[in-house]
Short mmCIF file of C-alpha atoms in Angstrom, two decimals:
data_model
loop_
_atom_site.label_atom_id
_atom_site.label_comp_id
_atom_site.label_asym_id
_atom_site.label_seq_id
_atom_site.Cartn_x
_atom_site.Cartn_y
_atom_site.Cartn_z
CA UNK A 29 -30.53 -16.15 13.18
CA UNK A 30 -30.85 -15.12 9.53
CA UNK A 31 -31.47 -18.01 7.16
CA UNK A 32 -30.97 -17.83 3.40
CA UNK A 33 -33.55 -20.26 2.10
CA UNK A 34 -35.21 -17.43 0.20
CA UNK A 35 -32.10 -16.99 -1.94
CA UNK A 36 -30.51 -19.13 -4.56
CA UNK A 37 -27.40 -21.08 -3.56
CA UNK A 38 -24.97 -18.50 -2.12
CA UNK A 39 -22.07 -20.62 -3.37
CA UNK A 40 -23.08 -19.79 -6.94
CA UNK A 41 -20.60 -17.06 -8.03
CA UNK A 42 -23.06 -15.77 -10.61
CA UNK A 43 -25.86 -15.19 -8.09
CA UNK A 44 -26.15 -11.61 -6.70
CA UNK A 45 -29.01 -12.64 -4.41
CA UNK A 46 -26.88 -15.39 -2.92
CA UNK A 47 -24.00 -12.96 -2.45
CA UNK A 48 -26.29 -10.72 -0.42
CA UNK A 49 -26.52 -13.50 2.16
CA UNK A 50 -22.85 -12.91 2.95
CA UNK A 51 -23.74 -9.32 3.83
CA UNK A 52 -26.29 -10.40 6.44
CA UNK A 53 -25.29 -10.33 10.12
CA UNK A 54 -24.94 -14.12 10.03
CA UNK A 55 -22.84 -14.01 6.88
CA UNK A 56 -20.52 -11.29 8.21
CA UNK A 57 -20.09 -13.14 11.52
CA UNK A 58 -19.23 -16.31 9.65
CA UNK A 59 -16.63 -14.49 7.53
CA UNK A 60 -15.11 -12.99 10.67
CA UNK A 61 -14.81 -16.49 12.11
CA UNK A 62 -13.08 -17.69 8.94
CA UNK A 63 -10.61 -14.81 8.76
CA UNK A 64 -7.54 -16.87 9.67
CA UNK A 65 -8.80 -20.31 8.69
CA UNK A 66 -6.44 -22.96 7.39
CA UNK A 67 -7.54 -24.18 3.93
CA UNK A 68 -5.98 -27.56 4.70
CA UNK A 69 -8.54 -28.01 7.50
CA UNK A 70 -11.54 -26.90 5.45
CA UNK A 71 -13.35 -30.23 5.35
CA UNK A 72 -13.52 -30.59 9.11
CA UNK A 73 -14.29 -26.89 9.48
CA UNK A 74 -17.15 -27.03 6.96
CA UNK A 75 -18.63 -30.07 8.68
CA UNK A 76 -18.68 -28.25 12.01
CA UNK A 77 -20.05 -24.99 10.62
CA UNK A 78 -22.90 -26.71 8.76
CA UNK A 79 -24.29 -27.82 12.10
CA UNK A 80 -24.88 -24.15 12.93
CA UNK A 81 -25.42 -22.46 9.55
CA UNK A 82 -27.11 -23.24 6.22
CA UNK A 83 -24.88 -25.39 4.02
CA UNK A 84 -25.06 -22.95 1.10
CA UNK A 85 -23.97 -20.03 3.26
CA UNK A 86 -21.06 -22.04 4.69
CA UNK A 87 -19.89 -22.94 1.17
CA UNK A 88 -20.14 -19.32 0.06
CA UNK A 89 -18.31 -18.06 3.14
CA UNK A 90 -15.49 -20.55 2.71
CA UNK A 91 -15.14 -19.57 -0.94
CA UNK A 92 -15.09 -15.90 0.02
CA UNK A 93 -12.53 -16.56 2.77
CA UNK A 94 -10.24 -18.21 0.22
CA UNK A 95 -10.61 -15.25 -2.11
CA UNK A 96 -9.77 -12.85 0.72
CA UNK A 97 -6.57 -14.77 1.40
CA UNK A 98 -5.64 -14.59 -2.28
CA UNK A 99 -6.41 -10.87 -2.32
CA UNK A 100 -3.91 -10.03 0.43
CA UNK A 101 -1.10 -9.85 -2.16
CA UNK A 102 -2.95 -7.08 -4.03
CA UNK A 103 -4.89 -5.26 -1.33
CA UNK A 104 -2.95 -5.90 1.88
CA UNK A 105 -4.17 -7.92 4.85
CA UNK A 106 -6.20 -5.13 6.48
CA UNK A 107 -8.33 -4.26 3.45
CA UNK A 108 -8.59 -7.80 2.10
CA UNK A 109 -10.09 -8.98 5.38
CA UNK A 110 -12.96 -6.50 5.04
CA UNK A 111 -13.55 -6.58 1.29
CA UNK A 112 -15.57 -8.90 -0.93
CA UNK A 113 -14.36 -10.56 -4.10
CA UNK A 114 -15.20 -12.71 -7.07
CA UNK A 115 -12.65 -15.04 -8.62
CA UNK A 116 -12.37 -12.84 -11.72
CA UNK A 117 -12.32 -9.74 -9.55
CA UNK A 118 -9.26 -10.87 -7.62
CA UNK A 119 -7.49 -11.85 -10.83
CA UNK A 120 -8.22 -8.66 -12.73
CA UNK A 121 -8.21 -5.99 -10.01
CA UNK A 122 -5.49 -3.38 -9.99
CA UNK A 123 -2.86 -3.82 -7.27
CA UNK A 124 -3.33 -1.22 -4.53
CA UNK A 125 0.11 0.37 -5.04
CA UNK A 126 -0.60 0.92 -8.73
CA UNK A 127 -4.14 2.18 -8.15
CA UNK A 128 -2.91 4.57 -5.45
CA UNK A 129 -0.25 5.96 -7.77
CA UNK A 130 -2.81 6.51 -10.54
CA UNK A 131 -5.23 8.19 -8.15
CA UNK A 132 -2.45 10.53 -7.03
CA UNK A 133 -1.74 11.31 -10.70
CA UNK A 134 -5.38 12.25 -11.27
CA UNK A 135 -5.38 14.41 -8.15
CA UNK A 136 -2.18 16.18 -9.28
CA UNK A 137 -4.02 17.07 -12.49
CA UNK A 138 -6.71 18.85 -10.46
CA UNK A 139 -9.31 16.11 -10.98
CA UNK A 140 -12.10 16.07 -8.40
CA UNK A 141 -14.52 13.61 -10.00
CA UNK A 142 -13.98 10.51 -12.16
CA UNK A 143 -16.28 8.25 -14.14
CA UNK A 144 -14.71 4.80 -13.59
CA UNK A 145 -15.99 2.71 -16.49
CA UNK A 146 -15.68 -1.09 -16.20
CA UNK A 147 -15.01 -0.66 -12.49
CA UNK A 148 -14.89 -4.35 -11.58
CA UNK A 149 -14.90 -4.98 -7.83
CA UNK A 150 -13.84 -1.37 -7.25
CA UNK A 151 -10.07 -1.45 -6.72
CA UNK A 152 -9.41 1.76 -8.63
CA UNK A 153 -12.56 3.43 -7.33
CA UNK A 154 -11.36 2.79 -3.77
CA UNK A 155 -7.97 4.38 -4.46
CA UNK A 156 -9.60 7.38 -6.13
CA UNK A 157 -12.01 7.88 -3.23
CA UNK A 158 -9.19 7.66 -0.72
CA UNK A 159 -7.49 10.45 -2.66
CA UNK A 160 -10.59 12.57 -2.05
CA UNK A 161 -12.03 12.15 -5.55
CA UNK A 162 -15.71 11.39 -6.04
CA UNK A 163 -16.34 8.39 -8.29
CA UNK A 164 -19.09 7.04 -10.48
CA UNK A 165 -18.23 3.33 -10.72
CA UNK A 166 -19.94 1.60 -13.64
CA UNK A 167 -20.15 -2.06 -14.60
CA UNK A 168 -22.77 -4.05 -16.46
CA UNK A 169 -22.53 -7.22 -14.37
CA UNK A 170 -25.02 -7.31 -11.45
CA UNK A 171 -22.82 -9.37 -9.12
CA UNK A 172 -19.75 -7.26 -9.82
CA UNK A 173 -21.73 -4.13 -8.98
CA UNK A 174 -23.01 -5.72 -5.79
CA UNK A 175 -19.44 -6.56 -4.76
CA UNK A 176 -18.15 -3.08 -5.64
CA UNK A 177 -20.96 -1.50 -3.63
CA UNK A 178 -20.24 -3.76 -0.66
CA UNK A 179 -16.56 -2.85 -0.81
CA UNK A 180 -17.31 0.87 -0.80
CA UNK A 181 -19.45 0.38 2.29
CA UNK A 182 -17.00 -1.95 4.03
CA UNK A 183 -14.18 0.59 3.65
CA UNK A 184 -16.38 3.57 4.66
CA UNK A 185 -16.17 5.14 1.20
CA UNK A 186 -19.82 4.91 0.16
CA UNK A 187 -20.25 8.71 0.30
CA UNK A 188 -17.63 9.13 -2.43
CA UNK A 189 -18.42 6.08 -4.59
CA UNK A 190 -21.66 5.70 -6.51
CA UNK A 191 -21.96 2.26 -8.13
CA UNK A 192 -24.17 2.01 -11.19
CA UNK A 193 -25.14 -1.12 -13.11
CA UNK A 194 -25.12 -0.08 -16.76
CA UNK A 195 -23.54 -0.54 -20.16
CA UNK A 196 -20.55 1.81 -20.06
CA UNK A 197 -21.10 2.80 -23.68
CA UNK A 198 -24.44 4.34 -22.68
CA UNK A 199 -23.23 6.37 -19.70
CA UNK A 200 -23.06 10.17 -19.97
CA UNK A 201 -19.75 11.27 -18.45
CA UNK A 202 -20.00 14.96 -19.31
CA UNK A 203 -20.43 15.98 -15.66
CA UNK A 204 -17.10 14.45 -14.59
CA UNK A 205 -13.62 15.95 -14.62
CA UNK A 206 -12.07 12.75 -15.93
CA UNK A 207 -12.82 9.31 -17.31
CA UNK A 208 -11.01 6.11 -16.41
CA UNK A 209 -11.62 3.04 -18.55
CA UNK A 210 -10.39 -0.46 -17.74
CA UNK A 211 -11.70 -2.65 -20.58
CA UNK A 212 -12.05 -6.39 -20.02
CA UNK A 213 -9.08 -8.13 -21.59
CA UNK A 214 -10.19 -11.70 -21.03
CA UNK A 215 -12.67 -13.71 -23.05
CA UNK A 216 -14.05 -17.23 -22.97
CA UNK A 217 -10.73 -18.56 -24.24
CA UNK A 218 -8.48 -16.58 -21.93
CA UNK A 219 -6.44 -13.43 -22.35
CA UNK A 220 -7.30 -11.15 -25.30
CA UNK A 221 -4.38 -9.59 -27.17
CA UNK A 222 -6.16 -7.65 -29.92
CA UNK A 223 -7.08 -4.21 -28.50
CA UNK A 224 -10.19 -4.16 -30.66
CA UNK A 225 -11.30 -7.39 -28.98
CA UNK A 226 -11.29 -5.67 -25.57
CA UNK A 227 -14.72 -5.11 -24.03
CA UNK A 228 -15.36 -2.32 -24.85
CA UNK A 229 -12.92 -2.03 -27.79
CA UNK A 230 -9.93 0.27 -27.45
CA UNK A 231 -11.20 2.48 -30.29
CA UNK A 232 -14.40 3.18 -28.32
CA UNK A 233 -12.39 3.89 -25.16
CA UNK A 234 -10.15 6.35 -27.01
CA UNK A 235 -13.19 8.14 -28.43
CA UNK A 236 -14.68 8.40 -24.93
CA UNK A 237 -11.35 9.65 -23.57
CA UNK A 238 -11.05 12.39 -26.18
CA UNK A 239 -14.44 13.77 -25.13
CA UNK A 240 -13.32 14.23 -21.52
CA UNK A 241 -11.05 16.97 -20.12
CA UNK A 242 -8.77 14.26 -18.71
CA UNK A 243 -8.76 10.50 -19.17
CA UNK A 244 -6.76 7.36 -18.55
CA UNK A 245 -7.18 4.01 -20.31
CA UNK A 246 -5.71 0.90 -18.73
CA UNK A 247 -4.40 -1.51 -21.36
CA UNK A 248 -2.22 -4.59 -21.61
CA UNK A 249 1.51 -3.78 -21.37
CA UNK A 250 2.22 -5.80 -24.51
CA UNK A 251 0.16 -3.50 -26.74
CA UNK A 252 1.92 -2.70 -30.03
CA UNK A 253 3.16 0.87 -30.01
CA UNK A 254 1.63 1.46 -33.42
CA UNK A 255 -1.81 0.81 -31.88
CA UNK A 256 -1.42 3.78 -29.52
CA UNK A 257 -3.32 6.93 -30.47
CA UNK A 258 -1.19 9.94 -31.36
CA UNK A 259 -3.05 12.04 -28.76
CA UNK A 260 -2.05 9.67 -25.94
CA UNK A 261 0.61 10.03 -23.28
CA UNK A 262 1.70 6.39 -22.88
CA UNK A 263 2.95 5.11 -19.52
CA UNK A 264 4.16 1.62 -18.65
CA UNK A 265 4.09 0.72 -14.93
CA UNK A 266 5.99 -1.92 -12.99
CA UNK A 267 5.60 -2.69 -9.31
CA UNK A 268 8.45 -4.36 -7.48
CA UNK A 269 10.06 -5.22 -10.79
CA UNK A 270 6.95 -6.84 -12.31
CA UNK A 271 5.29 -5.09 -15.26
CA UNK A 272 1.65 -4.62 -14.33
CA UNK A 273 0.01 -2.49 -17.01
CA UNK A 274 0.18 0.28 -19.53
CA UNK A 275 -1.94 3.42 -19.30
CA UNK A 276 -2.87 5.85 -22.03
CA UNK A 277 -3.37 9.33 -20.61
CA UNK A 278 -5.32 12.03 -22.45
CA UNK A 279 -5.35 15.73 -21.68
CA UNK A 280 -1.70 15.68 -20.55
CA UNK A 281 1.26 15.56 -22.98
CA UNK A 282 0.38 13.96 -26.33
CA UNK A 283 3.10 11.72 -27.74
CA UNK A 284 5.00 11.38 -24.46
CA UNK A 285 6.31 7.90 -23.60
CA UNK A 286 7.39 7.00 -20.07
CA UNK A 287 8.15 4.11 -17.76
CA UNK A 288 7.20 4.36 -14.08
CA UNK A 289 8.68 2.09 -11.44
CA UNK A 290 6.89 1.48 -8.16
CA UNK A 291 7.38 1.84 -5.29
CA UNK A 292 8.85 5.26 -5.65
CA UNK A 293 7.59 6.40 -8.01
CA UNK A 294 10.50 6.83 -10.41
CA UNK A 295 9.65 7.83 -13.96
CA UNK A 296 11.89 7.65 -17.03
CA UNK A 297 10.66 9.84 -19.89
CA UNK A 298 11.52 9.06 -23.48
CA UNK A 299 13.70 11.52 -25.36
CA UNK A 300 13.43 9.97 -28.79
CA UNK A 301 16.99 8.64 -28.74
CA UNK A 302 18.23 6.39 -31.55
CA UNK A 303 18.96 2.73 -30.86
CA UNK A 304 22.17 2.27 -28.86
CA UNK A 305 25.22 0.90 -30.69
CA UNK A 306 26.22 -2.74 -30.32
CA UNK A 307 29.53 -3.08 -28.47
CA UNK A 308 31.67 -5.83 -26.88
CA UNK A 309 30.64 -7.12 -23.48
CA UNK A 310 32.21 -4.98 -20.78
CA UNK A 311 32.68 -5.50 -17.09
CA UNK A 312 29.07 -4.64 -16.27
CA UNK A 313 25.74 -5.83 -17.64
CA UNK A 314 22.54 -3.85 -17.06
CA UNK A 315 19.14 -5.50 -17.11
CA UNK A 316 16.53 -2.76 -17.72
CA UNK A 317 13.27 -2.92 -15.80
CA UNK A 318 10.46 -4.55 -17.74
CA UNK A 319 8.49 -1.31 -17.93
CA UNK A 320 11.51 0.37 -19.55
CA UNK A 321 11.71 -2.40 -22.13
CA UNK A 322 7.97 -2.32 -22.87
CA UNK A 323 8.13 1.46 -23.27
CA UNK A 324 11.04 1.11 -25.74
CA UNK A 325 13.28 3.23 -23.54
CA UNK A 326 16.35 0.99 -23.43
CA UNK A 327 18.25 3.70 -25.34
CA UNK A 328 17.61 6.13 -22.49
CA UNK A 329 19.08 3.65 -20.00
CA UNK A 330 22.09 2.99 -22.24
CA UNK A 331 22.71 6.72 -22.47
CA UNK A 332 22.41 7.11 -18.69
CA UNK A 333 24.96 4.38 -17.93
CA UNK A 334 27.25 5.13 -20.87
CA UNK A 335 26.77 1.72 -22.45
CA UNK A 336 25.68 -0.11 -25.56
CA UNK A 337 23.83 -3.29 -26.49
CA UNK A 338 25.38 -6.75 -26.46
CA UNK A 339 23.25 -7.57 -29.53
CA UNK A 340 21.02 -5.42 -31.68
CA UNK A 341 17.97 -7.57 -30.82
CA UNK A 342 18.62 -8.06 -27.08
CA UNK A 343 17.66 -5.57 -24.35
CA UNK A 344 20.82 -6.04 -22.26
CA UNK A 345 23.10 -3.04 -21.90
CA UNK A 346 26.83 -3.41 -21.25
CA UNK A 347 29.45 -0.91 -20.07
CA UNK A 348 33.00 -0.80 -18.72
CA UNK A 349 32.20 1.48 -15.78
CA UNK A 350 29.56 1.17 -13.09
CA UNK A 351 26.90 3.90 -13.13
CA UNK A 352 23.98 2.79 -10.93
CA UNK A 353 20.54 3.48 -12.38
CA UNK A 354 17.14 3.06 -10.76
CA UNK A 355 15.84 1.84 -14.13
CA UNK A 356 18.15 -1.17 -14.51
CA UNK A 357 19.78 -3.81 -12.33
CA UNK A 358 23.56 -3.93 -12.64
CA UNK A 359 25.61 -7.14 -12.68
CA UNK A 360 29.36 -7.55 -12.65
CA UNK A 361 30.33 -10.06 -15.34
CA UNK A 362 33.18 -12.42 -14.51
CA UNK A 363 33.01 -14.92 -17.38
CA UNK A 364 31.82 -15.15 -20.94
CA UNK A 365 31.32 -18.63 -22.45
CA UNK A 366 29.89 -19.95 -25.69
CA UNK A 367 26.79 -21.98 -24.94
CA UNK A 368 28.19 -25.22 -23.51
CA UNK A 369 26.65 -26.97 -20.53
CA UNK A 370 29.76 -28.99 -19.68
CA UNK A 371 31.95 -25.89 -19.57
CA UNK A 372 29.42 -24.09 -17.40
CA UNK A 373 29.17 -27.07 -15.05
CA UNK A 374 32.95 -27.16 -14.67
CA UNK A 375 33.05 -23.41 -13.99
CA UNK A 376 30.35 -23.61 -11.33
CA UNK A 377 32.10 -26.50 -9.64
CA UNK A 378 35.40 -24.62 -9.69
CA UNK A 379 33.78 -21.53 -8.13
CA UNK A 380 31.93 -23.54 -5.48
CA UNK A 381 28.51 -22.29 -6.54
CA UNK A 382 25.56 -23.50 -4.50
CA UNK A 383 22.94 -20.90 -5.43
CA UNK A 384 22.41 -20.39 -9.17
CA UNK A 385 20.09 -17.87 -10.79
CA UNK A 386 19.46 -18.34 -14.51
CA UNK A 387 18.05 -15.53 -16.67
CA UNK A 388 17.42 -15.64 -20.36
CA UNK A 389 16.76 -13.29 -23.21
CA UNK A 390 17.04 -14.42 -26.81
CA UNK A 391 17.52 -18.09 -25.91
CA UNK A 392 15.24 -21.08 -26.40
CA UNK A 393 16.76 -22.94 -23.43
CA UNK A 394 14.60 -23.07 -20.32
CA UNK A 395 16.36 -21.74 -17.19
CA UNK A 396 15.24 -24.64 -15.02
CA UNK A 397 16.54 -27.14 -17.53
CA UNK A 398 19.98 -25.50 -17.59
CA UNK A 399 20.03 -25.21 -13.80
CA UNK A 400 19.29 -28.92 -13.44
CA UNK A 401 21.97 -30.00 -15.92
CA UNK A 402 24.70 -27.54 -14.94
CA UNK A 403 24.27 -27.84 -11.19
CA UNK A 404 22.62 -31.16 -10.27
CA UNK A 405 23.79 -30.56 -6.70
CA UNK A 406 25.28 -27.58 -4.81
CA UNK A 407 29.03 -27.29 -5.27
CA UNK A 408 29.52 -24.89 -2.37
CA UNK A 409 28.03 -21.79 -0.79
CA UNK A 410 28.81 -19.18 -3.45
CA UNK A 411 26.12 -17.54 -5.61
CA UNK A 412 26.17 -16.83 -9.33
CA UNK A 413 23.87 -15.52 -12.06
CA UNK A 414 23.98 -16.95 -15.59
CA UNK A 415 22.54 -15.03 -18.54
CA UNK A 416 21.47 -17.17 -21.48
CA UNK A 417 21.53 -14.77 -24.38
CA UNK A 418 23.11 -13.80 -27.67
CA UNK A 419 26.20 -11.67 -28.10
CA UNK A 420 26.61 -10.29 -31.61
CA UNK A 421 24.29 -13.04 -32.82
CA UNK A 422 26.08 -15.96 -31.11
CA UNK A 423 24.48 -18.05 -28.31
CA UNK A 424 26.40 -17.06 -25.19
CA UNK A 425 26.47 -17.57 -21.44
CA UNK A 426 27.49 -14.62 -19.29
CA UNK A 427 28.31 -15.39 -15.68
CA UNK A 428 28.33 -12.80 -12.92
CA UNK A 429 26.61 -11.45 -9.83
CA UNK A 430 24.39 -8.48 -8.92
CA UNK A 431 26.22 -5.37 -7.85
CA UNK A 432 25.55 -4.76 -4.18
#
């Protein structure tokens, strides 16, 4: 039986030597045993396991088992059960669907090798390798590199993924077809919003990208458009309706702006249209996907559905006719009310509403607060959606339902 007394406490997330204990035969067997463990029963489970294994290894294995369960949402059950994680790694790793789409985009560009700078636990490197692309995965943190290396081995991708512990600003990428940079966007006080406060800064990443034949920089989706380099092809990506990231591509089409919706993929490309006109609320309301809104492509959706805005500052499109679009969810509007909780409550009671969805844009009212006041109890079995918004500057409630 392998003991770990020669290592530091394996439960310490900053200890690469301790992490290596999880890779021992005893550590792997313990993780296999914990694959389907119930976190609610952890105390009793830990007590039992410590009779057979070192206490530090049991603590580390339980922590890793919890991380694997959290990672299922991003990596799927099959991969998550074999991979290794850190708490930050699970939080910051690219979702598999997004990473797979990006890897396919690189492959379509003829890329055969990528320098993955700031690779983290290796989520993007894994997707690239599975696309048949060789990867140099670089990170400066020893534990992160150890985890990325373990993941490449666990998924049988070690022949395509070289993990290197180094400062990414000192790595020569000239031998690679493309560069991918995923700067750290979290600091000691949480999320970082200033692109120049990324690690490394966005300006350095852009400079590195311009030196490569092809490049992609992963950035926060809320980046100001004026901060985007003129040479970049900017893409906003949502997965299942949730905006996940923005990517600046280099070596493709400078100045292009697009929104990509996953699964699919479906991509809406900007055409430089002027802002849509403001018009009265029609029978249908369209809620553009978040990636469309972040990419400033609401005008393209309005043109596609033949509609206009309900307010010049609100990204809701309205039209009299139904023209389904993959880039927006359509709702049929049945009622328009000035903001008035009592009137809404009476309407919901009259319609027998028991399931209420509240959405807001341009309103300070919290959806849960309105839901509680307007429908303290179910009035029936019907469903309704209420939009808290502004129409031509006035606080308004639009009531309707999604178009089937």
